Amino acid sequence: MNMATYVGRTLIRGVGLLIAVVIVTFVLVQASPIDPVEAYITAENPVSQEQREAIAAYWGLNDPPLERLGKWISALAHGDMGTSMYYRQPVVEVIQVHFMNSLMLMAVAWILSGFFGFALGVVAAAYQHTRVDSFIKVYCLLIASAPAFWLGLLILMVFAVWLGWFPIALGTPIGKEAAQVTFGDRLYHLVLPALTLAIAGTSQIALHTRQKLIDVLNSDYAVFATARGETRWQIVYHHGLRNILLPAVTLQFGSISELFGGSVLAENVFSYTGLGYVAVVAGTKLDLPLLLGIALCSGFFVFTGNLIANLLYPLIDPQIREGGDIA
């Protein structure tokens, strides 16, 4: 299978995946016990029954479910995701504003977790059955057992409350207009949420890399290399890294969906105004157009990550390219 055929078939499967994501999200929203009109109005501003009916008619809440879904898909075909009930803005604009914050947060966390997870796994395997290996294993098991929001609260308490090194919340300084916010300000507010996600993501790739490298070091060719006089780190460099890099890349790209889920928790702990924070708001307010838009974008984001991983395989392992099959 050549590259163009593979990409074409994958994109077709991706379209089917996104349609399924939209349908499942719509069904779940319809099954929610939350009254969208009750969620729309606030307790401080009670409305009459006539006003409630007017709100439901304005947002099309009285229409049959299939008709609502059909209208949304029809509008989506023209590039319109509808209007958010909570933000009173087009869904596309809401997602554009908050997606860039989440993208920067997840990109930093993804790179840090991949680099340090891979490095910890290599060091643990190279020093197998030593105190260094035991320390890294215990660290990884503890991190794997800790939920992301608990890690976030712990990091928030230590670095923001006790030490005061970083801001407690928000993605930009309070009282500063958007035009005055610098890139440094955004990075400063990004540190703690990104650190939370990065720490939460290191354990899986570290333990996986450790086990794969141990298998390589126990192989016949590694034993032969040892008999030939190569040191352990020379064997790791010459024979281990290429063999463990492919599964590590697969695992790291496959963790994008988990990273997105973790960002929802981390963004809410730090009140970081990214897409995860908006998703929670849309869920609690039962903002159907915004929820469908976020589900569609998140599904596309995860699908793109997995596609990039598959396209990188031939570059990492020449055997896949020579075999003419990239997956």
JSON list of C-alpha atoms in Angstrom, two decimals, residues 217 219-232 234-235 239:
[
{"chain": "A", "resi": 217, "resn": "LEU", "atom": "CA", "xyz": [19.53, -5.88, 26.69]},
{"chain": "A", "resi": 219, "resn": "SER", "atom": "CA", "xyz": [18.65, -10.48, 23.70]},
{"chain": "A", "resi": 220, "resn": "ASP", "atom": "CA", "xyz": [21.29, -12.66, 22.08]},
{"chain": "A", "resi": 221, "resn": "TYR", "atom": "CA", "xyz": [22.84, -9.86, 20.03]},
{"chain": "A", "resi": 222, "resn": "ALA", "atom": "CA", "xyz": [23.16, -7.67, 23.13]},
{"chain": "A", "resi": 223, "resn": "VAL", "atom": "CA", "xyz": [24.90, -10.54, 24.96]},
{"chain": "A", "resi": 224, "resn": "PHE", "atom": "CA", "xyz": [27.19, -10.96, 21.94]},
{"chain": "A", "resi": 225, "resn": "ALA", "atom": "CA", "xyz": [27.94, -7.23, 21.95]},
{"chain": "A", "resi": 226, "resn": "THR", "atom": "CA", "xyz": [28.84, -7.48, 25.66]},
{"chain": "A", "resi": 227, "resn": "ALA", "atom": "CA", "xyz": [31.19, -10.38, 24.92]},
{"chain": "A", "resi": 228, "resn": "ARG", "atom": "CA", "xyz": [32.71, -8.26, 22.19]},
{"chain": "A", "resi": 229, "resn": "GLY", "atom": "CA", "xyz": [33.64, -5.64, 24.77]},
{"chain": "A", "resi": 230, "resn": "GLU", "atom": "CA", "xyz": [30.92, -2.99, 24.35]},
{"chain": "A", "resi": 231, "resn": "THR", "atom": "CA", "xyz": [29.81, -1.22, 27.52]},
{"chain": "A", "resi": 232, "resn": "ARG", "atom": "CA", "xyz": [26.18, -1.17, 28.62]},
{"chain": "A", "resi": 234, "resn": "GLN", "atom": "CA", "xyz": [27.25, 1.62, 24.07]},
{"chain": "A", "resi": 235, "resn": "ILE", "atom": "CA", "xyz": [24.80, -1.27, 23.66]},
{"chain": "A", "resi": 239, "resn": "HIS", "atom": "CA", "xyz": [21.28, -1.44, 19.56]}
]
